[in-house]
Amino acid sequence: MRKACIKRDDSTYRDKQESLDHIDLLERTEAPVHGIEIVKLTKLKAESHLNKTVWYTSQENVYDLARKFVREQMIGVWNYAEFK
């Protein structure tokens, strides 16, 4: 069974819908989004790729940009996101 959130060590990984809901929460509370890393979770580790990570230097339109990144990059085995 798939979990919406998985906690490992000091990180929280969210599935696609939970990530989009989290972005909505951040927007409502006006909390910043510094970066997002899309990962493939295995039993032992979280695997990522350079193209699956984004850092925001500005908060202008950050919530829309974050939603777009999650929608486009969370496909196939790349099914969890960590917010930085």
Short mmCIF file of N, CA, C and O in Angstrom, two decimals:
data_model
loop_
_atom_site.label_atom_id
_atom_site.label_comp_id
_atom_site.label_asym_id
_atom_site.label_seq_id
_atom_site.Cartn_x
_atom_site.Cartn_y
_atom_site.Cartn_z
N MET A 1 0.84 -1.19 0.00
CA MET A 1 0.00 0.00 0.00
C MET A 1 0.88 1.25 0.00
O MET A 1 1.84 1.36 0.72
N ARG A 2 0.53 2.20 -0.80
CA ARG A 2 1.30 3.43 -0.94
C ARG A 2 0.97 4.40 0.19
O ARG A 2 -0.18 4.58 0.53
N LYS A 3 2.00 5.03 0.72
CA LYS A 3 1.82 6.00 1.80
C LYS A 3 1.96 7.41 1.23
O LYS A 3 2.81 7.67 0.37
N ALA A 4 1.15 8.33 1.74
CA ALA A 4 1.20 9.73 1.28
C ALA A 4 2.49 10.40 1.77
O ALA A 4 3.09 11.19 1.06
N CYS A 5 2.91 10.08 3.01
CA CYS A 5 4.14 10.64 3.58
C CYS A 5 4.99 9.52 4.18
O CYS A 5 4.46 8.63 4.84
N ILE A 6 6.28 9.60 3.93
CA ILE A 6 7.22 8.65 4.50
C ILE A 6 8.31 9.45 5.19
O ILE A 6 8.89 10.36 4.59
N LYS A 7 8.57 9.12 6.45
CA LYS A 7 9.64 9.79 7.19
C LYS A 7 10.82 8.85 7.30
O LYS A 7 10.67 7.70 7.70
N ARG A 8 11.99 9.36 6.91
CA ARG A 8 13.25 8.62 7.03
C ARG A 8 14.30 9.58 7.54
O ARG A 8 14.48 10.66 6.99
N ASP A 9 14.98 9.15 8.58
CA ASP A 9 16.00 9.98 9.21
C ASP A 9 15.39 11.34 9.53
O ASP A 9 14.42 11.43 10.23
N ASP A 10 15.93 12.41 8.97
CA ASP A 10 15.40 13.75 9.24
C ASP A 10 14.59 14.29 8.07
O ASP A 10 14.33 15.49 8.00
N SER A 11 14.20 13.43 7.16
CA SER A 11 13.51 13.88 5.95
C SER A 11 12.08 13.35 5.89
O SER A 11 11.80 12.26 6.36
N THR A 12 11.21 14.16 5.28
CA THR A 12 9.83 13.75 5.01
C THR A 12 9.65 13.75 3.50
O THR A 12 9.91 14.75 2.83
N TYR A 13 9.20 12.62 2.98
CA TYR A 13 8.94 12.48 1.55
C TYR A 13 7.44 12.39 1.34
O TYR A 13 6.75 11.64 2.01
N ARG A 14 6.94 13.17 0.37
CA ARG A 14 5.51 13.24 0.10
C ARG A 14 5.22 12.73 -1.31
O ARG A 14 5.98 13.05 -2.23
N ASP A 15 4.11 12.00 -1.46
CA ASP A 15 3.72 11.58 -2.80
C ASP A 15 3.19 12.79 -3.57
O ASP A 15 3.14 13.90 -3.04
N LYS A 16 2.78 12.57 -4.80
CA LYS A 16 2.42 13.70 -5.67
C LYS A 16 1.26 14.52 -5.11
O LYS A 16 1.35 15.74 -5.02
N GLN A 17 0.17 13.86 -4.73
CA GLN A 17 -0.99 14.61 -4.22
C GLN A 17 -0.65 15.31 -2.91
O GLN A 17 -1.02 16.47 -2.70
N GLU A 18 0.06 14.64 -2.03
CA GLU A 18 0.45 15.24 -0.76
C GLU A 18 1.39 16.43 -0.99
O GLU A 18 1.33 17.43 -0.29
N SER A 19 2.26 16.32 -1.99
CA SER A 19 3.16 17.43 -2.32
C SER A 19 2.38 18.65 -2.80
O SER A 19 2.66 19.78 -2.40
N LEU A 20 1.40 18.41 -3.66
CA LEU A 20 0.58 19.53 -4.15
C LEU A 20 -0.23 20.15 -3.01
O LEU A 20 -0.34 21.38 -2.92
N ASP A 21 -0.75 19.32 -2.12
CA ASP A 21 -1.47 19.83 -0.94
C ASP A 21 -0.53 20.61 -0.04
O ASP A 21 -0.91 21.65 0.53
N HIS A 22 0.72 20.14 0.09
CA HIS A 22 1.71 20.83 0.93
C HIS A 22 2.04 22.21 0.36
O HIS A 22 2.17 23.18 1.10
N ILE A 23 2.13 22.30 -0.96
CA ILE A 23 2.39 23.60 -1.60
C ILE A 23 1.23 24.54 -1.32
O ILE A 23 1.43 25.73 -1.02
N ASP A 24 -0.01 24.03 -1.37
CA ASP A 24 -1.18 24.86 -1.05
C ASP A 24 -1.09 25.38 0.39
O ASP A 24 -1.37 26.56 0.65
N LEU A 25 -0.69 24.52 1.31
CA LEU A 25 -0.54 24.92 2.71
C LEU A 25 0.55 25.99 2.86
O LEU A 25 0.35 26.99 3.55
N LEU A 26 1.67 25.78 2.19
CA LEU A 26 2.75 26.77 2.25
C LEU A 26 2.28 28.12 1.70
O LEU A 26 2.61 29.17 2.27
N GLU A 27 1.50 28.08 0.64
CA GLU A 27 0.99 29.33 0.06
C GLU A 27 0.03 30.03 1.03
O GLU A 27 0.11 31.24 1.21
N ARG A 28 -0.87 29.26 1.64
CA ARG A 28 -1.83 29.87 2.58
C ARG A 28 -1.12 30.50 3.77
O ARG A 28 -1.56 31.53 4.28
N THR A 29 -0.04 29.90 4.23
CA THR A 29 0.69 30.42 5.39
C THR A 29 1.83 31.35 4.98
O THR A 29 2.57 31.83 5.84
N GLU A 30 1.97 31.57 3.66
CA GLU A 30 3.02 32.42 3.11
C GLU A 30 4.42 31.98 3.53
O GLU A 30 5.32 32.78 3.72
N ALA A 31 4.59 30.66 3.66
CA ALA A 31 5.89 30.09 4.00
C ALA A 31 6.72 29.96 2.72
O ALA A 31 6.19 29.68 1.64
N PRO A 32 8.03 30.15 2.81
CA PRO A 32 8.87 30.08 1.62
C PRO A 32 9.08 28.64 1.14
O PRO A 32 9.00 27.69 1.91
N VAL A 33 9.34 28.51 -0.15
CA VAL A 33 9.77 27.25 -0.74
C VAL A 33 11.18 27.50 -1.26
O VAL A 33 11.37 28.30 -2.17
N HIS A 34 12.16 26.85 -0.66
CA HIS A 34 13.55 27.07 -1.06
C HIS A 34 13.98 26.09 -2.15
O HIS A 34 14.75 26.44 -3.03
N GLY A 35 13.47 24.87 -2.06
CA GLY A 35 13.84 23.88 -3.06
C GLY A 35 12.97 22.65 -2.95
O GLY A 35 12.31 22.42 -1.93
N ILE A 36 12.99 21.86 -4.01
CA ILE A 36 12.25 20.60 -4.05
C ILE A 36 13.16 19.57 -4.71
O ILE A 36 13.78 19.84 -5.74
N GLU A 37 13.19 18.39 -4.11
CA GLU A 37 13.94 17.28 -4.69
C GLU A 37 12.98 16.11 -4.90
O GLU A 37 12.33 15.66 -3.97
N ILE A 38 12.89 15.65 -6.13
CA ILE A 38 12.05 14.51 -6.48
C ILE A 38 12.95 13.27 -6.37
O ILE A 38 14.06 13.26 -6.90
N VAL A 39 12.45 12.24 -5.67
CA VAL A 39 13.29 11.07 -5.42
C VAL A 39 12.57 9.78 -5.79
O VAL A 39 11.35 9.72 -5.88
N LYS A 40 13.38 8.75 -5.96
CA LYS A 40 12.91 7.38 -6.09
C LYS A 40 13.30 6.71 -4.78
O LYS A 40 14.49 6.62 -4.44
N LEU A 41 12.31 6.28 -4.01
CA LEU A 41 12.59 5.64 -2.73
C LEU A 41 12.79 4.15 -2.91
O LEU A 41 11.99 3.48 -3.56
N THR A 42 13.87 3.64 -2.32
CA THR A 42 14.09 2.20 -2.23
C THR A 42 14.05 1.85 -0.75
O THR A 42 13.89 2.72 0.10
N LYS A 43 14.20 0.59 -0.45
CA LYS A 43 14.16 0.19 0.96
C LYS A 43 15.31 0.80 1.75
O LYS A 43 15.20 1.03 2.95
N LEU A 44 16.42 1.09 1.09
CA LEU A 44 17.62 1.56 1.79
C LEU A 44 17.90 3.05 1.65
O LEU A 44 18.54 3.64 2.52
N LYS A 45 17.46 3.66 0.55
CA LYS A 45 17.86 5.06 0.33
C LYS A 45 16.86 5.80 -0.55
O LYS A 45 15.95 5.22 -1.12
N ALA A 46 17.10 7.10 -0.63
CA ALA A 46 16.34 7.96 -1.54
C ALA A 46 17.30 8.34 -2.66
O ALA A 46 18.31 8.98 -2.43
N GLU A 47 16.96 7.94 -3.86
CA GLU A 47 17.79 8.21 -5.02
C GLU A 47 17.26 9.43 -5.76
O GLU A 47 16.05 9.57 -5.90
N SER A 48 18.16 10.29 -6.22
CA SER A 48 17.73 11.46 -6.96
C SER A 48 18.60 11.65 -8.19
O SER A 48 19.51 10.86 -8.45
N HIS A 49 18.31 12.69 -8.93
CA HIS A 49 19.04 13.00 -10.15
C HIS A 49 19.09 14.52 -10.26
O HIS A 49 18.18 15.21 -9.79
N LEU A 50 20.12 15.03 -10.88
CA LEU A 50 20.30 16.47 -11.02
C LEU A 50 19.06 17.15 -11.62
O LEU A 50 18.65 18.22 -11.17
N ASN A 51 18.43 16.52 -12.60
CA ASN A 51 17.25 17.10 -13.25
C ASN A 51 16.01 17.04 -12.38
O ASN A 51 14.97 17.58 -12.74
N LYS A 52 16.07 16.36 -11.25
CA LYS A 52 14.92 16.19 -10.37
C LYS A 52 14.99 17.09 -9.14
O LYS A 52 14.25 16.89 -8.19
N THR A 53 15.89 18.05 -9.16
CA THR A 53 16.04 18.99 -8.04
C THR A 53 15.96 20.41 -8.56
O THR A 53 16.54 20.73 -9.60
N VAL A 54 15.24 21.26 -7.82
CA VAL A 54 15.14 22.66 -8.20
C VAL A 54 15.35 23.51 -6.95
O VAL A 54 14.91 23.14 -5.85
N TRP A 55 16.06 24.63 -7.11
CA TRP A 55 16.26 25.60 -6.02
C TRP A 55 15.69 26.93 -6.47
O TRP A 55 15.88 27.34 -7.62
N TYR A 56 14.99 27.59 -5.58
CA TYR A 56 14.37 28.88 -5.89
C TYR A 56 15.16 29.99 -5.21
O TYR A 56 15.29 30.01 -4.00
N THR A 57 15.67 30.91 -6.02
CA THR A 57 16.42 32.04 -5.48
C THR A 57 15.50 33.22 -5.17
O THR A 57 15.88 34.13 -4.46
N SER A 58 14.30 33.16 -5.73
CA SER A 58 13.30 34.21 -5.50
C SER A 58 11.99 33.54 -5.12
O SER A 58 11.70 32.43 -5.55
N GLN A 59 11.20 34.22 -4.34
CA GLN A 59 9.90 33.69 -3.94
C GLN A 59 8.77 34.19 -4.86
O GLN A 59 7.62 33.84 -4.66
N GLU A 60 9.13 34.94 -5.88
CA GLU A 60 8.13 35.45 -6.82
C GLU A 60 7.57 34.28 -7.64
O GLU A 60 8.31 33.52 -8.25
N ASN A 61 6.26 34.10 -7.60
CA ASN A 61 5.56 33.02 -8.30
C ASN A 61 6.03 31.63 -7.87
O ASN A 61 5.85 30.66 -8.61
N VAL A 62 6.63 31.52 -6.70
CA VAL A 62 7.24 30.25 -6.29
C VAL A 62 6.23 29.12 -6.15
O VAL A 62 6.53 27.98 -6.48
N TYR A 63 5.04 29.41 -5.70
CA TYR A 63 4.05 28.35 -5.49
C TYR A 63 3.58 27.77 -6.83
O TYR A 63 3.46 26.55 -6.97
N ASP A 64 3.34 28.62 -7.80
CA ASP A 64 2.96 28.15 -9.13
C ASP A 64 4.10 27.37 -9.77
O ASP A 64 3.89 26.33 -10.40
N LEU A 65 5.32 27.88 -9.62
CA LEU A 65 6.49 27.18 -10.18
C LEU A 65 6.68 25.83 -9.50
O LEU A 65 7.01 24.84 -10.17
N ALA A 66 6.48 25.77 -8.20
CA ALA A 66 6.63 24.52 -7.46
C ALA A 66 5.59 23.50 -7.90
O ALA A 66 5.90 22.32 -8.11
N ARG A 67 4.34 23.93 -8.06
CA ARG A 67 3.28 23.02 -8.53
C ARG A 67 3.63 22.47 -9.91
O ARG A 67 3.48 21.28 -10.18
N LYS A 68 4.09 23.34 -10.79
CA LYS A 68 4.44 22.93 -12.15
C LYS A 68 5.58 21.90 -12.12
O LYS A 68 5.53 20.89 -12.81
N PHE A 69 6.60 22.17 -11.31
CA PHE A 69 7.74 21.26 -11.20
C PHE A 69 7.28 19.89 -10.71
O PHE A 69 7.65 18.86 -11.28
N VAL A 70 6.46 19.85 -9.67
CA VAL A 70 5.97 18.59 -9.12
C VAL A 70 5.15 17.84 -10.17
O VAL A 70 5.33 16.64 -10.39
N ARG A 71 4.25 18.53 -10.83
CA ARG A 71 3.39 17.87 -11.85
C ARG A 71 4.21 17.29 -12.99
O ARG A 71 3.91 16.21 -13.49
N GLU A 72 5.25 18.00 -13.41
CA GLU A 72 6.04 17.56 -14.56
C GLU A 72 7.09 16.51 -14.20
O GLU A 72 7.38 15.62 -15.00
N GLN A 73 7.67 16.61 -13.02
CA GLN A 73 8.81 15.75 -12.68
C GLN A 73 8.46 14.48 -11.90
O GLN A 73 9.23 13.55 -11.88
N MET A 74 7.31 14.47 -11.24
CA MET A 74 6.93 13.28 -10.47
C MET A 74 6.21 12.29 -11.38
O MET A 74 4.99 12.29 -11.47
N ILE A 75 7.00 11.47 -12.07
CA ILE A 75 6.44 10.47 -12.98
C ILE A 75 7.20 9.16 -12.79
O ILE A 75 8.37 9.15 -12.41
N GLY A 76 6.52 8.07 -13.05
CA GLY A 76 7.16 6.76 -12.98
C GLY A 76 7.72 6.48 -11.60
O GLY A 76 7.03 6.64 -10.60
N VAL A 77 8.99 6.05 -11.56
CA VAL A 77 9.62 5.70 -10.29
C VAL A 77 9.95 6.93 -9.44
O VAL A 77 10.22 6.80 -8.25
N TRP A 78 9.94 8.09 -10.05
CA TRP A 78 10.22 9.33 -9.33
C TRP A 78 8.93 9.78 -8.66
O TRP A 78 8.20 10.61 -9.18
N ASN A 79 8.61 9.20 -7.51
CA ASN A 79 7.26 9.33 -6.97
C ASN A 79 7.15 9.97 -5.60
O ASN A 79 6.08 9.97 -5.03
N TYR A 80 8.22 10.53 -5.07
CA TYR A 80 8.16 11.24 -3.79
C TYR A 80 8.98 12.52 -3.89
O TYR A 80 9.94 12.60 -4.65
N ALA A 81 8.58 13.52 -3.10
CA ALA A 81 9.29 14.80 -3.10
C ALA A 81 9.66 15.17 -1.67
O ALA A 81 8.93 14.91 -0.73
N GLU A 82 10.84 15.80 -1.57
CA GLU A 82 11.28 16.37 -0.30
C GLU A 82 11.39 17.87 -0.50
O GLU A 82 12.01 18.34 -1.46
N PHE A 83 10.78 18.62 0.42
CA PHE A 83 10.84 20.08 0.35
C PHE A 83 11.99 20.56 1.22
O PHE A 83 12.16 20.10 2.34
N LYS A 84 12.72 21.51 0.67
CA LYS A 84 13.90 22.05 1.37
C LYS A 84 13.56 23.39 1.98
O LYS A 84 12.77 24.12 1.51
#
